[in-house]
Amino acid sequence: MRRTLRRTVAAVAMALCAAVLPAPLPANAAPPPAPATAAAQWIDRDTVVWKDARRADAELEFGTEGEGPGVRRIRLTPSALTPAEQAAYPHLRNFPAFAVDPRDRKFTLTALRDRLVAVQPDADGRRVSTGVQIPGVLDDLYAPAAAGTPLGPVFRRGRPTLSVWAPTARTVALELDGRTVPMRRDDASGVWQARGPRGWAGKPYRYVVTVWAPTAGRFVTNKVTDPYATALTADSTRSLVVDLADPRLAPKGWDRLKKPAAVPLNRARIQELHIRDFSVEDRTSRHPGRYLAFTDRRSDGMRHLKALADAGTSYVHLLPASDIATIPERRSDQARPDCDLAALPADSERQQECVGKTAARDAYNWGYDPFHYTVPEGSYASDPDSPRSRTGEFRRMVQGLNSAGLRTVMDVVYNHTAASGQDALSVLDRIVPGYYHRLLDDGSVATSTCCANTAPEHTMMGRLVVDSIVTWARQYKIDGFRFDLMGHHPKANILAVRKALDALTPAKDGVDGQAIVLYGEGWNFGEVANDARFVQATQRNMAGTGIATFNDRARDAVRGGGPFDADPRVQGFASGLHTDPNTSPANGTPAEQRARLLHYQDLLKVGLTGNLADYTFTDTSGRTVKGSDVDYNGSPAGYAAAPGDALAYVDAHDNETLYDALAYKLPPGTPAADRARMQVVALATAALSQGPALSQAGTDLLRSKSLDRNSHDSGDWFNALHWNCRDGNGFGRGLPPAADNKDKWPYARPLLADPALRPGCRQITAASAAYRDLLRIHATEPAFGLTSTDAVQAALSFPLSGTEETPGVVTMRLGELVVVFNATPQRQLQHLPSLAGQRYGLHRVQARGADPVVKTASYEKRTGTFGVPARTVAVFAAR
């Protein structure tokens, strides 16, 4: 990033103090208004890049009327980016570059704390100006010293030191418990510090930061909470001076917490759930909607989680539980729908209308609108003002899950913030404006993630990610992290997280960092797509790192189509494509359906291997191919280097639940029992794959959100989990919210009105029990935990794959097991002549299990023929 280190940061600061400034403009000459754009980028102390500039001399102007002696200038001369700079900023390589005049380097630190504009005459001599982006030069000048300086509240012998990185601030003071305390600036790091007595502990505080704000076009004085806060008052109005090592915040037994045995990522079976969904409508919970609900061992929800753990589920993945920007944290401030929702018709518009009126003020949000990254969300605590409640009860939640046999994963959202600029919900940007967010070429904040994108490629934002993760691991004993939109992070940033976690030891830190699992969404899109700015943490790039990415290839093959189809009835392997067609013209002709189904089966096979790029097999056209040769919408299907690189799933919080997707896709007259069986077939494709697998909480119970494809702000009515089958599965709670679903209402209305689509206890309990049997098979058979491509190649095969393959059936041989996935509505016979004469029988778990239908599966030794009932996954074992 930097071209030279001829001067140390300290030397630059000393030179600045002794500088002889260039002649200023007359004191009465006000500078022009701040430009609306910032097309110039000061990427290191020596170099400025300016899109669309003329390749002629230019200047950086700094200073404002009434601020010091007037406007001053740093001269720029045409230059070229070095190879190192081009590598660091590949998206800028074709823009005009300028070198900072060596005579003016001494003004750099002053300029960065002032109004800053790039100026150049155009071809007609008229003044052209633009704002200046400064993250690169801030990293060059300050990051070497700042990267190792503690931030936030740090306690030594009971005395706190508060530190904040604010290199561009004119002044920073500490507002502590109603009084103002000065802070000292370290010129080398740009960190401001104040050390206090023991009496500061527990006190509320904010930083008072005076800084130039480009979005406001003026100097502002912001009162801001601490980006490194460890505790907050209700609604995040103040940070609290809190030491997370304070024994008063630790629940009984915290220091001696015994965790379930660590499960390697390639064998992980994960339940994804939302803290409020889990218990808010569980009448058996003593703490509905709170962290403490996970300590209710006898509640229906905890009993179900315990049953899943006993069957082989190893992790619970919590949707974001760090401080959320948009939920009123005090219960007295939370709005509730005032309608009799249960009395309304199943296909009515009124439920979503009523829920929508209070959505902005209710207690519900998924949590992908982060406010403070390293403090537990207050709305789940019994007292959001109390660290004993927020911190202590979060820790008790972890204890409760651990005692049920489940390790805990946190969903983390470092790729964006809820707001930027001078918004009241903006923290980072009001302390160091223009640094923490990723800016586009014109200086506007990138929003490809839906919100204000952060820039973990900048040193101090990347450091914030690492520091926050380590705090959650050490202080809250979190066992894994799922990164939201991980592809918007640099690969190097995620690897830095892995390195920092690996350094944690039980003796030193109380946790085994090497046992902590990492996975995330490796999607490739937006302004960073195709490694435009850095090597991304995408599916392909993370292969071989041991950090998994979600596998959308097999998901789409199993469900059919994609998440954004205009017609939601597009079918797939587990939703009846070709073998049980619906009437949608989007599925094509019978011949087109057959061809697409067979291709889906190839995608499914690659998924069952762990989505391995180099796994070789015979595809349905008879060709010998590798996983990477199979097409997925123009990209290679197989991308993993080892079975732990891709995470299998068929539903998650995003998009319709599996039950709702099948409601759209299966023929309308499909009986409830068959819908339940297809649900299990779909779940089996992930549960019996190599590598990690995830399912949304309640999917084994046929969970529905009444066809809502984006329930992030749909309230408890559409989201709550129903652990007791007598409460139904959530289907038929009205048309889903119009904002994301109205275009699907014509498809949804007749389905929601059909009582036959509401499963009863028989179907719900049968599906859950059958799924748990599959988990038990996975947990007890070592062959599902292979660790390399070579091992998978040697042990796993698809013996009937090829031109004669049965549409709707995939047969997998895995060591001494044979697994038949029959998604068709007929019993199927699968002939494996190579096994003729060998003894096989239904796996003991299924033979003694809950599903009477699978028990009718058969094996004929003489011919090596396996018979599998309709809509059934059967696992056979050698005898």
Coordinates of C-alpha atoms in Angstrom, one line a residue, residues 355-574:
V355 CA -48.3 -6.3 11.5
G356 CA -46.8 -3.7 9.1
K357 CA -48.3 -0.8 11.1
T358 CA -46.1 -1.6 14.1
A359 CA -43.1 -3.2 12.3
A360 CA -40.9 -0.2 12.8
R361 CA -41.6 -0.1 16.5
D362 CA -42.1 -3.7 17.5
A363 CA -39.6 -6.1 19.2
Y364 CA -38.8 -7.9 16.0
N365 CA -35.9 -7.8 13.5
W366 CA -33.6 -10.5 12.3
G367 CA -30.7 -8.4 13.4
Y368 CA -28.8 -7.7 10.2
D369 CA -28.8 -4.0 11.0
P370 CA -25.8 -3.8 13.4
F371 CA -25.3 -0.9 15.7
H372 CA -22.5 -1.9 18.1
Y373 CA -20.6 -5.0 17.1
T374 CA -19.4 -6.3 20.4
V375 CA -22.3 -5.8 22.9
P376 CA -25.3 -8.3 23.3
E377 CA -28.6 -7.0 22.0
G378 CA -30.6 -5.4 24.8
S379 CA -34.1 -6.4 23.8
Y380 CA -33.4 -10.0 24.6
A381 CA -32.2 -9.1 28.1
S382 CA -34.5 -8.7 31.1
D383 CA -33.0 -5.3 31.8
P384 CA -31.3 -3.6 28.8
D385 CA -29.7 -1.0 31.0
S386 CA -27.8 -3.6 33.1
P387 CA -24.6 -5.3 32.0
R388 CA -25.4 -8.0 34.5
S389 CA -28.5 -8.7 32.4
R390 CA -27.1 -8.2 28.9
T391 CA -23.7 -9.9 29.5
G392 CA -24.7 -12.3 32.3
E393 CA -27.9 -13.5 30.6
F394 CA -26.1 -14.0 27.2
R395 CA -23.6 -16.1 29.0
R396 CA -26.4 -18.1 30.7
M397 CA -27.8 -18.7 27.2
V398 CA -24.5 -20.2 26.1
Q399 CA -24.5 -22.3 29.3
G400 CA -28.0 -23.5 28.6
L401 CA -27.2 -24.6 25.0
N402 CA -24.0 -26.2 26.1
S403 CA -25.7 -28.2 28.8
A404 CA -28.2 -29.5 26.2
G405 CA -25.2 -30.8 24.2
L406 CA -25.0 -28.0 21.7
R407 CA -22.2 -25.7 20.8
T408 CA -23.0 -22.1 19.9
V409 CA -22.4 -20.3 16.6
M410 CA -23.0 -16.5 16.3
D411 CA -24.1 -14.9 13.1
V412 CA -22.0 -11.8 12.7
V413 CA -22.6 -8.8 10.3
Y414 CA -19.4 -6.8 9.8
N415 CA -20.0 -6.1 6.1
H416 CA -22.4 -3.2 6.7
T417 CA -23.7 -0.8 9.2
A418 CA -27.3 0.3 9.8
A419 CA -26.4 3.9 8.8
S420 CA -23.5 6.1 7.8
G421 CA -22.6 9.8 7.7
Q422 CA -24.2 12.0 10.3
D423 CA -27.2 9.7 11.0
A424 CA -28.0 9.2 14.6
L425 CA -27.5 5.4 14.1
S426 CA -24.0 5.9 12.7
V427 CA -21.1 5.4 15.0
L428 CA -18.0 4.7 12.9
D429 CA -18.6 7.5 10.4
R430 CA -19.2 10.1 13.0
I431 CA -15.8 9.5 14.5
V432 CA -13.6 9.0 11.4
P433 CA -15.8 10.3 8.5
G434 CA -15.2 8.6 5.2
Y435 CA -12.9 5.9 6.6
Y436 CA -14.8 2.8 7.8
H437 CA -17.2 2.5 4.8
R438 CA -16.4 1.5 1.3
L439 CA -16.6 4.4 -1.1
L440 CA -17.4 4.3 -4.8
D441 CA -15.3 6.2 -7.3
D442 CA -17.5 9.3 -6.8
G443 CA -17.1 9.2 -3.0
S444 CA -20.6 7.9 -2.3
V445 CA -21.0 5.0 0.1
A446 CA -21.4 1.6 -1.5
T447 CA -24.7 0.0 -0.6
S448 CA -24.7 -3.3 -2.5
T449 CA -25.3 -5.2 0.7
C450 CA -28.6 -3.3 1.1
C451 CA -27.1 -0.9 3.6
A452 CA -23.9 1.2 4.1
N453 CA -21.1 -1.2 3.2
T454 CA -18.1 -1.3 5.5
A455 CA -14.5 -1.6 4.2
P456 CA -12.7 -4.4 6.0
E457 CA -9.9 -3.9 3.5
H458 CA -9.0 -0.8 5.5
T459 CA -6.7 -1.7 8.3
M460 CA -8.7 -0.4 11.2
M461 CA -12.0 -1.8 10.0
G462 CA -10.4 -5.1 9.4
R463 CA -8.9 -4.9 12.9
L464 CA -12.3 -4.1 14.4
V465 CA -13.6 -7.4 12.8
V466 CA -10.8 -9.4 14.3
D467 CA -10.9 -7.8 17.7
S468 CA -14.7 -8.1 18.0
I469 CA -14.6 -11.8 17.1
V470 CA -11.9 -12.5 19.6
T471 CA -13.9 -10.8 22.3
W472 CA -17.0 -12.9 21.6
A473 CA -14.8 -16.0 21.6
R474 CA -12.9 -15.2 24.8
Q475 CA -15.5 -13.4 26.9
Y476 CA -18.7 -15.2 25.7
K477 CA -17.2 -18.7 24.8
I478 CA -18.8 -18.7 21.4
D479 CA -17.9 -21.9 19.5
G480 CA -18.3 -20.6 15.9
F481 CA -19.0 -17.7 13.7
R482 CA -21.1 -17.4 10.5
F483 CA -20.2 -14.3 8.4
D484 CA -23.0 -12.5 6.7
L485 CA -22.1 -11.7 3.1
M486 CA -18.6 -12.9 3.7
G487 CA -17.7 -12.3 0.0
H488 CA -17.7 -8.6 0.8
H489 CA -14.7 -9.2 3.1
P490 CA -11.2 -9.7 1.9
K491 CA -10.0 -13.3 2.1
A492 CA -7.1 -11.9 4.1
N493 CA -9.4 -10.4 6.7
I494 CA -11.2 -13.7 7.3
L495 CA -7.9 -15.6 7.5
A496 CA -6.7 -13.0 10.0
V497 CA -9.7 -13.9 12.1
R498 CA -8.8 -17.6 11.8
K499 CA -5.2 -16.9 12.9
A500 CA -6.3 -14.8 15.9
L501 CA -8.7 -17.5 17.0
D502 CA -6.1 -20.2 16.6
A503 CA -3.9 -18.4 19.0
L504 CA -6.5 -18.7 21.8
T505 CA -5.7 -21.5 24.3
P506 CA -7.7 -22.9 27.3
A507 CA -4.8 -22.1 29.7
K508 CA -4.4 -18.5 28.5
D509 CA -7.8 -17.5 27.3
G510 CA -10.2 -20.1 28.7
V511 CA -11.2 -21.3 25.2
D512 CA -9.6 -23.5 22.6
G513 CA -9.6 -21.2 19.6
Q514 CA -8.6 -24.0 17.1
A515 CA -11.9 -25.7 17.8
I516 CA -14.0 -22.7 16.8
V517 CA -15.6 -23.2 13.4
L518 CA -16.0 -20.5 10.7
Y519 CA -18.3 -20.3 7.8
G520 CA -20.1 -17.7 5.8
E521 CA -21.9 -16.5 2.7
G522 CA -19.4 -16.5 -0.1
W523 CA -21.5 -14.7 -2.6
N524 CA -19.8 -12.8 -5.4
F525 CA -21.5 -9.5 -6.3
G526 CA -21.5 -5.8 -5.9
E527 CA -18.6 -3.3 -6.3
V528 CA -16.1 -6.0 -5.1
A529 CA -17.2 -8.7 -7.5
N530 CA -14.6 -10.8 -9.2
D531 CA -11.9 -9.6 -6.9
A532 CA -12.2 -6.1 -8.3
R533 CA -10.7 -4.5 -5.2
F534 CA -9.1 -7.4 -3.3
V535 CA -9.1 -11.1 -3.2
Q536 CA -12.6 -11.8 -1.8
A537 CA -13.7 -14.4 0.7
T538 CA -15.9 -16.0 -1.9
Q539 CA -16.8 -19.7 -2.5
R540 CA -14.0 -20.3 -5.0
N541 CA -11.4 -18.3 -3.1
M542 CA -12.0 -19.8 0.3
A543 CA -11.5 -23.4 -0.9
G544 CA -8.8 -25.1 1.0
T545 CA -8.9 -22.7 3.9
G546 CA -11.1 -24.8 6.2
I547 CA -13.6 -22.0 6.3
A548 CA -16.8 -23.1 4.7
T549 CA -19.2 -21.3 2.4
F550 CA -22.8 -21.9 1.7
N551 CA -23.5 -24.2 -1.2
D552 CA -26.3 -22.8 -3.3
R553 CA -25.7 -25.3 -6.1
A554 CA -27.3 -28.4 -4.4
R555 CA -29.9 -26.2 -2.7
D556 CA -31.3 -25.0 -6.0
A557 CA -31.2 -28.5 -7.5
V558 CA -33.2 -29.9 -4.6
R559 CA -35.7 -27.1 -4.3
G560 CA -35.9 -26.2 -8.0
G561 CA -35.2 -22.9 -9.8
G562 CA -33.7 -20.1 -7.8
P563 CA -34.7 -17.8 -5.0
F564 CA -35.8 -15.0 -7.3
D565 CA -38.0 -16.8 -9.9
A566 CA -41.0 -14.8 -11.1
D567 CA -43.0 -18.0 -10.9
P568 CA -42.4 -19.8 -7.5
R569 CA -43.7 -23.1 -8.9
V570 CA -40.4 -24.0 -10.7
Q571 CA -39.7 -27.6 -9.5
G572 CA -36.6 -29.5 -8.6
F573 CA -35.4 -32.9 -7.5
A574 CA -37.4 -32.9 -4.2

